[in-house]
PDB file of C-alpha atoms in Angstrom:
ATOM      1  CA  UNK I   1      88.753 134.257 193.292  1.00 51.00           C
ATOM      2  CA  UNK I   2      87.335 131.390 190.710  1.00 59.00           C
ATOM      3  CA  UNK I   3      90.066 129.718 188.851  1.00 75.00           C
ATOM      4  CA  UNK I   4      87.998 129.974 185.504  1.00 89.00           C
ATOM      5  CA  UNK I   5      85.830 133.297 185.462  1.00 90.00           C
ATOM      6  CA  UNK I   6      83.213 133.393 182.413  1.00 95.00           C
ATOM      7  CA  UNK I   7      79.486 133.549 182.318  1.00 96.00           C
ATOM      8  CA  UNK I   8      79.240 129.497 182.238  1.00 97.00           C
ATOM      9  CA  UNK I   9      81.504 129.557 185.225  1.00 96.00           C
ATOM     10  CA  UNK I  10      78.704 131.832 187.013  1.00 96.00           C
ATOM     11  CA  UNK I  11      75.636 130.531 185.608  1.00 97.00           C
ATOM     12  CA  UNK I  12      76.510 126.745 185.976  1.00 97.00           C
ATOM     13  CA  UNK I  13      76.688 128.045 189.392  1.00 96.00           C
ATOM     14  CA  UNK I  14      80.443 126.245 189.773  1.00 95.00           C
ATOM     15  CA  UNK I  15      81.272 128.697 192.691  1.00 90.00           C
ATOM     16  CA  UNK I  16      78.725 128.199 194.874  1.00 93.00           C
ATOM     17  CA  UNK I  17      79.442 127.586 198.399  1.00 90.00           C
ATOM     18  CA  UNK I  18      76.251 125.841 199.605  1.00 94.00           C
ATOM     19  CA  UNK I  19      74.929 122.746 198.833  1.00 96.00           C
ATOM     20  CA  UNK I  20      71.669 123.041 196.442  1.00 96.00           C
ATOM     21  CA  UNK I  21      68.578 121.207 197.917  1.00 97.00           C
ATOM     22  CA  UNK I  22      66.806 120.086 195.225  1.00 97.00           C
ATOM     23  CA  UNK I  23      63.301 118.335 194.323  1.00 97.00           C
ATOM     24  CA  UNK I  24      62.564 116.012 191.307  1.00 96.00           C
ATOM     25  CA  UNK I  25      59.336 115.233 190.157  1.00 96.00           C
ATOM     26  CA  UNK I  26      58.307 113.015 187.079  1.00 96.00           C
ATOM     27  CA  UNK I  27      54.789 113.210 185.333  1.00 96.00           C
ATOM     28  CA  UNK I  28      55.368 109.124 185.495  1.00 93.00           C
ATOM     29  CA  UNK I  29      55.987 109.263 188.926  1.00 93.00           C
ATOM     30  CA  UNK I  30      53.846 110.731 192.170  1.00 91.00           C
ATOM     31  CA  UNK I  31      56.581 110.817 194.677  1.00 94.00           C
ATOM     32  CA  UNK I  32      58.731 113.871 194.794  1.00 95.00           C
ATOM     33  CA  UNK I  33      62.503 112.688 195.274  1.00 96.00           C
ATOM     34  CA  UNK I  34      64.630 115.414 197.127  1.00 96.00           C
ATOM     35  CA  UNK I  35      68.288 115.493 198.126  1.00 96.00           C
ATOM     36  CA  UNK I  36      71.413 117.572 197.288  1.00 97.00           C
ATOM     37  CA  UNK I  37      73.848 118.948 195.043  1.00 97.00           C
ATOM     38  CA  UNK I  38      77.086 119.519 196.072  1.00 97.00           C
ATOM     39  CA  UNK I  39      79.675 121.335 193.867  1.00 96.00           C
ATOM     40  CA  UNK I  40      83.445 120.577 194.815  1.00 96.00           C
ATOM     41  CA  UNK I  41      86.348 121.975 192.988  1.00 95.00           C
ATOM     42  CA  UNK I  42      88.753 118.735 192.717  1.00 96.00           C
ATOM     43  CA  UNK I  43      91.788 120.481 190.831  1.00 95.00           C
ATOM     44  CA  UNK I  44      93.010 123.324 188.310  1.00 93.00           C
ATOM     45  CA  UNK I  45      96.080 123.810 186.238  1.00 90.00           C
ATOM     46  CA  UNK I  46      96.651 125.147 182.812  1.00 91.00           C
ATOM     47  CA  UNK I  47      93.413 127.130 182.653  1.00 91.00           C
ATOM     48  CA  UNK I  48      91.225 124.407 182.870  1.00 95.00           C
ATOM     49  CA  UNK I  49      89.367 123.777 186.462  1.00 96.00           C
ATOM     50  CA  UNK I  50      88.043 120.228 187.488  1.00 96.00           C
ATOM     51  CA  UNK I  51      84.752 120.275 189.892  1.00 97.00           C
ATOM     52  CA  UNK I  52      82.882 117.093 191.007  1.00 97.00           C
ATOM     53  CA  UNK I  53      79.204 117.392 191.032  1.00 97.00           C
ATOM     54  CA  UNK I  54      77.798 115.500 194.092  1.00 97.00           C
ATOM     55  CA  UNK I  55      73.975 114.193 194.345  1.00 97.00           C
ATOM     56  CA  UNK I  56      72.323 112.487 197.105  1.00 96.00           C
ATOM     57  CA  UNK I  57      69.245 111.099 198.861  1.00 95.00           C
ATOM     58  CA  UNK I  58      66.714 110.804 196.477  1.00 94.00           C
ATOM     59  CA  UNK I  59      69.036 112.786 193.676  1.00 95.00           C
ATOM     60  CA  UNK I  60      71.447 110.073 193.782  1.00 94.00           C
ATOM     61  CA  UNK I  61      70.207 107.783 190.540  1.00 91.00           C
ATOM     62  CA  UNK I  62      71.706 111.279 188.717  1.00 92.00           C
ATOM     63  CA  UNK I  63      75.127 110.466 189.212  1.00 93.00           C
ATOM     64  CA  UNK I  64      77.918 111.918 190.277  1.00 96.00           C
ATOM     65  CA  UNK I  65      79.664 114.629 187.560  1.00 96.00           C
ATOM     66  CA  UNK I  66      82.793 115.509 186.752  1.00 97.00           C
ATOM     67  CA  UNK I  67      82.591 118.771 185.132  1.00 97.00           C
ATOM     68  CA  UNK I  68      85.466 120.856 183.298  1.00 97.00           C
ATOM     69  CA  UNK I  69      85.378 124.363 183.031  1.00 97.00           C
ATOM     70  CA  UNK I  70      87.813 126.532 180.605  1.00 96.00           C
ATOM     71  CA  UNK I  71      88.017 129.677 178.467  1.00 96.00           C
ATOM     72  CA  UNK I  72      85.295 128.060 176.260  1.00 96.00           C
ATOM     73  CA  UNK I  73      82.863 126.949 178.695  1.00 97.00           C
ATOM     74  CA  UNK I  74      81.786 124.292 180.896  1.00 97.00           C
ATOM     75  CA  UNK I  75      80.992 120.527 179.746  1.00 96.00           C
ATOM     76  CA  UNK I  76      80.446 117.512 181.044  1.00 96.00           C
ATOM     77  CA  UNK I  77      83.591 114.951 180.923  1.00 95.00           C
ATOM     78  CA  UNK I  78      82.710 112.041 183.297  1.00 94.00           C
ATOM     79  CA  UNK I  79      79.454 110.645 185.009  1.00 93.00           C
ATOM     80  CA  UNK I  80      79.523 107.981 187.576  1.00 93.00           C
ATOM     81  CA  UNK I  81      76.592 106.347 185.391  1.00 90.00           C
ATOM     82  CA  UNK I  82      78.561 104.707 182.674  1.00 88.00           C
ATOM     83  CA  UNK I  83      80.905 105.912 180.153  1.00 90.00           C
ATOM     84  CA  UNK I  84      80.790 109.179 178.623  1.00 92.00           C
ATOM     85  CA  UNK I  85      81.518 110.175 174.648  1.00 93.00           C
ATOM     86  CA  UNK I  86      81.640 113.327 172.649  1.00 90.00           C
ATOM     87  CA  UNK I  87      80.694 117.063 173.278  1.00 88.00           C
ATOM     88  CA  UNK I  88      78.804 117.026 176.475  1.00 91.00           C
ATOM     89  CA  UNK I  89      78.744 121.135 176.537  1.00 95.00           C
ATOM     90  CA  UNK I  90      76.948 122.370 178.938  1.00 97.00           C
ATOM     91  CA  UNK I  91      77.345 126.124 179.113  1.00 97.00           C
ATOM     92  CA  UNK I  92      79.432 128.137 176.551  1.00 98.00           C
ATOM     93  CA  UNK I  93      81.504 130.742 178.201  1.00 97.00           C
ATOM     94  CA  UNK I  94      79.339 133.682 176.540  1.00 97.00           C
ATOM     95  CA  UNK I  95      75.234 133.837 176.928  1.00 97.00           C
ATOM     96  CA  UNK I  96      74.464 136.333 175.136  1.00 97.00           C
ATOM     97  CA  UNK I  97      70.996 136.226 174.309  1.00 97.00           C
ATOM     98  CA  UNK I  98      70.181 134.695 170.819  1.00 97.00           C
ATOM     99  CA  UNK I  99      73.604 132.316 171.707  1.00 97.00           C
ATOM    100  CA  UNK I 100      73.061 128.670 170.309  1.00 98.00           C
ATOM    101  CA  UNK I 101      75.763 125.787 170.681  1.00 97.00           C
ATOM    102  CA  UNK I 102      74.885 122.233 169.803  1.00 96.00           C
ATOM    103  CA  UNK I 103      75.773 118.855 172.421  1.00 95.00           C
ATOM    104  CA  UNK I 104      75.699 115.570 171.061  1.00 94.00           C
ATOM    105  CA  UNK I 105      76.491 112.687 173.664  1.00 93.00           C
ATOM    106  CA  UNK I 106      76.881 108.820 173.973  1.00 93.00           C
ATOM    107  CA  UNK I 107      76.281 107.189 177.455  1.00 91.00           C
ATOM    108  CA  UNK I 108      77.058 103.715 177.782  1.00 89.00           C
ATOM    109  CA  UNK I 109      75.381 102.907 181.218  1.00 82.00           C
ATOM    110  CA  UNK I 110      75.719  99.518 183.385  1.00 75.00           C
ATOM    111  CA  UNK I 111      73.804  96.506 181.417  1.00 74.00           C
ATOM    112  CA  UNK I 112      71.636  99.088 179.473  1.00 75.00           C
ATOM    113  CA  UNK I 113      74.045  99.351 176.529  1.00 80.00           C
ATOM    114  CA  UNK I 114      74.432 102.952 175.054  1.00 89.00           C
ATOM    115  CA  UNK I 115      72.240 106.128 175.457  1.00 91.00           C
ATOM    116  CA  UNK I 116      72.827 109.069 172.832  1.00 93.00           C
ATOM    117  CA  UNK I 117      71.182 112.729 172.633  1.00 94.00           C
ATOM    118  CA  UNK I 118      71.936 115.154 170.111  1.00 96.00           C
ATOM    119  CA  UNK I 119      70.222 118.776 171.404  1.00 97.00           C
ATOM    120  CA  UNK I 120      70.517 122.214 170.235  1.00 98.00           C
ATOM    121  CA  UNK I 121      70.477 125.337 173.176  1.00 98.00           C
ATOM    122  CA  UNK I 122      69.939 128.183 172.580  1.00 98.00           C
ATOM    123  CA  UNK I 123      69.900 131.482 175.154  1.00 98.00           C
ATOM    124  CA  UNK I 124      66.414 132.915 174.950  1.00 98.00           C
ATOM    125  CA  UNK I 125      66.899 136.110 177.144  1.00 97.00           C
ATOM    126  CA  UNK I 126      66.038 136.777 181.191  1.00 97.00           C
ATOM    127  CA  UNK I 127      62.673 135.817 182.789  1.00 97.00           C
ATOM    128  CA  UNK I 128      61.219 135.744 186.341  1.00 98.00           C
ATOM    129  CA  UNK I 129      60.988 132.548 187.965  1.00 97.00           C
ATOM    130  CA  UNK I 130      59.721 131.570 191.041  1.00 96.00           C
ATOM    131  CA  UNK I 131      60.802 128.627 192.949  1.00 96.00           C
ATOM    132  CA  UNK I 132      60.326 127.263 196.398  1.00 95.00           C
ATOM    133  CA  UNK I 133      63.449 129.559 197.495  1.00 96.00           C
ATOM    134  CA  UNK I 134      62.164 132.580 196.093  1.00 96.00           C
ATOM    135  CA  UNK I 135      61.725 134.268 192.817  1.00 97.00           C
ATOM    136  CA  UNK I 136      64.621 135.046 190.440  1.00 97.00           C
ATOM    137  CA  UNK I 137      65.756 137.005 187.428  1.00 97.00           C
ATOM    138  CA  UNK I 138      66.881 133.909 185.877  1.00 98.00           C
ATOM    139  CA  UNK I 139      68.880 133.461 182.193  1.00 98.00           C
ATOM    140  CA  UNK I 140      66.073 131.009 180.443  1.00 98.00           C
ATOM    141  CA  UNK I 141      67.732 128.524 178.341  1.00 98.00           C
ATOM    142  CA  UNK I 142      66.412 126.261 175.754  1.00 98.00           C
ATOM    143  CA  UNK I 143      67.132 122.903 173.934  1.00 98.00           C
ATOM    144  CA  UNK I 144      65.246 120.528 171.562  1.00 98.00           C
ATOM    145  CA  UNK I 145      66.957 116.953 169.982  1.00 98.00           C
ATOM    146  CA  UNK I 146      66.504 113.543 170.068  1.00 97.00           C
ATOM    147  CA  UNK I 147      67.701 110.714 172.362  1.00 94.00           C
ATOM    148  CA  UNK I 148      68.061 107.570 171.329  1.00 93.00           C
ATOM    149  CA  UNK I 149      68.013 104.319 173.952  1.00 87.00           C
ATOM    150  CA  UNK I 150      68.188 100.612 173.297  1.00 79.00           C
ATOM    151  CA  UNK I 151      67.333 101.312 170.090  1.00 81.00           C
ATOM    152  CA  UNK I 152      63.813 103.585 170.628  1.00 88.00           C
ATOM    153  CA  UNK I 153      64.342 106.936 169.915  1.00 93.00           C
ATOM    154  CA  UNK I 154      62.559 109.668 171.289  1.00 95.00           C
ATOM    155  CA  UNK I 155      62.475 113.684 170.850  1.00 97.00           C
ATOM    156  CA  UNK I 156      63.492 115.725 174.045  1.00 97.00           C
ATOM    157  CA  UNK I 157      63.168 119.523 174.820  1.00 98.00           C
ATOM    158  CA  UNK I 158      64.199 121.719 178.186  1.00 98.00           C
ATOM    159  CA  UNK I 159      63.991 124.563 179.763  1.00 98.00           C
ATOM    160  CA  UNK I 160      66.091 125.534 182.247  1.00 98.00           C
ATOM    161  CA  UNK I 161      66.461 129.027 184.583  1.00 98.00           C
ATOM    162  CA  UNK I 162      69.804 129.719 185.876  1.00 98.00           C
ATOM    163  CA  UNK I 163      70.961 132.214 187.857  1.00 97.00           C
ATOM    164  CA  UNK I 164      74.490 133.885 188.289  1.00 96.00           C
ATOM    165  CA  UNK I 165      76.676 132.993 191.286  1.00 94.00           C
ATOM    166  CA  UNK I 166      73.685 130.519 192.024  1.00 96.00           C
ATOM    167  CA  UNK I 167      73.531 127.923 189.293  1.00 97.00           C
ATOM    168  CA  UNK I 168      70.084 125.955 187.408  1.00 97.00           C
ATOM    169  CA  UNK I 169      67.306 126.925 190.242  1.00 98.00           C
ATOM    170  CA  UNK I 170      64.334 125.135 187.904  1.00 98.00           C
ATOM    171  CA  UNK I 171      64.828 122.852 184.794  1.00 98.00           C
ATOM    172  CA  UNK I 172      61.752 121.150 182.993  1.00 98.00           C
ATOM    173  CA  UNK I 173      62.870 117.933 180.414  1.00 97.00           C
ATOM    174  CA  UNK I 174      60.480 116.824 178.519  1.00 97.00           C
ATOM    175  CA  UNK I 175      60.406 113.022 176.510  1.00 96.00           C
ATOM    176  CA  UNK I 176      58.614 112.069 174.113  1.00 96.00           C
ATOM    177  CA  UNK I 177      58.312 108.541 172.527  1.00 92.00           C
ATOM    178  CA  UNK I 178      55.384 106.652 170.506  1.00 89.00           C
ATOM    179  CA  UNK I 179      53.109 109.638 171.647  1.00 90.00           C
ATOM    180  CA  UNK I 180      53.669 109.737 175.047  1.00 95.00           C
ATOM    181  CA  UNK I 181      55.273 112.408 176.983  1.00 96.00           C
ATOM    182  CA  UNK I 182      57.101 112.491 180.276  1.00 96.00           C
ATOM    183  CA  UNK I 183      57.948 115.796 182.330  1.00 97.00           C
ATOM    184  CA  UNK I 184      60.464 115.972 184.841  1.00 96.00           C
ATOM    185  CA  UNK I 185      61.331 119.113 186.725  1.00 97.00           C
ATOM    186  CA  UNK I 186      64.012 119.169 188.906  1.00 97.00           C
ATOM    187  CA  UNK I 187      64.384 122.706 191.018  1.00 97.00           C
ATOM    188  CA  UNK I 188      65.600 124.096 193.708  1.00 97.00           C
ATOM    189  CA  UNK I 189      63.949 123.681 197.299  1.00 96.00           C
ATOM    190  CA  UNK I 190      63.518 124.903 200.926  1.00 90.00           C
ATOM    191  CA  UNK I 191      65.652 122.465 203.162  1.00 78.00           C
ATOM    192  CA  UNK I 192      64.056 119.302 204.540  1.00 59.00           C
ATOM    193  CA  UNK I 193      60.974 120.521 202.012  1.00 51.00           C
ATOM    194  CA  UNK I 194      58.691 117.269 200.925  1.00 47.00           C
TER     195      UNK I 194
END
């Protein structure tokens, strides 16, 4: 039985027994990067539940997550990548469709001094999506904000698919800065897939 039951609990995919094999791939980039995600519940006590989010092989330059989920969702509290400050929510514990929340983050990673985003989600409905693992009614979430790094800001948007009991099976990012714009999609793969 999950230690913190909600719909961010479910969606975020939190319970999931498996690993996740996963692909990235960058419009900047050719190579496709694959690896996986591991999701480990490392403690729970007074209705809050601590899970470590594990990436490796070619996932691994995503950190390592340690995630918090209670009665009003799940955020982000720690990343292996550098310091983490303010509301790093990542999932309230309602979607309902129409559902916005707002996350606005500072990152202060190893000799690159301090990363922030500011993004507003919002829960645009269910929406077939079909993934090297198979097609899925998936809950389509949106965001659009800015990030700011070293001092260059750019705007950012996503769109991400998750589903219940399973977790994000496809999520696009996209950056823009000075008129350029980078895509990177990160989904879920067949094992061993290249």
């Amino acid at each position: 039985k999950p230690v913190v039951a909600n719909d961010a609990v479910s969606y975020y995919g939190l319970n999931r027994s498996t690993p996740a094999d996963l692909e990235l791939r960058s419009s900047a980039d050719p190579s496709i990067k694959t690896g996986t995600q591991t999701v480990k519940l490392k403690e729970s006590k007074d209705g809050k539940a601590i899970y470590v989010v594990e990436r490796t092989g070619g996932l691994q330059a995503l950190g390592v997550d340690t995630v918090q989920a209670d009665e009003k969702g799940v955020r982000i509290v720690g990343t292996s990548l550098g310091e983490l400050k303010g509301d790093s929510m990542e999932l309230p514990a309602k979607l309902s469709v129409g559902t916005t929340w707002k996350s606005n983050r500072e990152m202060t990673l190893e000799g690159q001094g301090a990363v922030t985003t500011a993004e507003t989600y919002k829960v645009v409905g269910i929406e077939k999506i079909a993934t090297p693992v198979g097609t899925f009614d998936a809950l389509k979430i949106e965001s659009s904000g800015t990030l700011n790094m070293g001092g260059s800001k750019s705007t950012i948007s996503t769109r991400g698919w998750y589903v219940k009991d399973r977790g994000a099976v496809k999520i696009e990012i996209k950056t823009t800065r000075d008129g350029k714009t980078e895509t990177i999609t990160i989904q879920e793969t067949k094992s061993g897939a290249k």
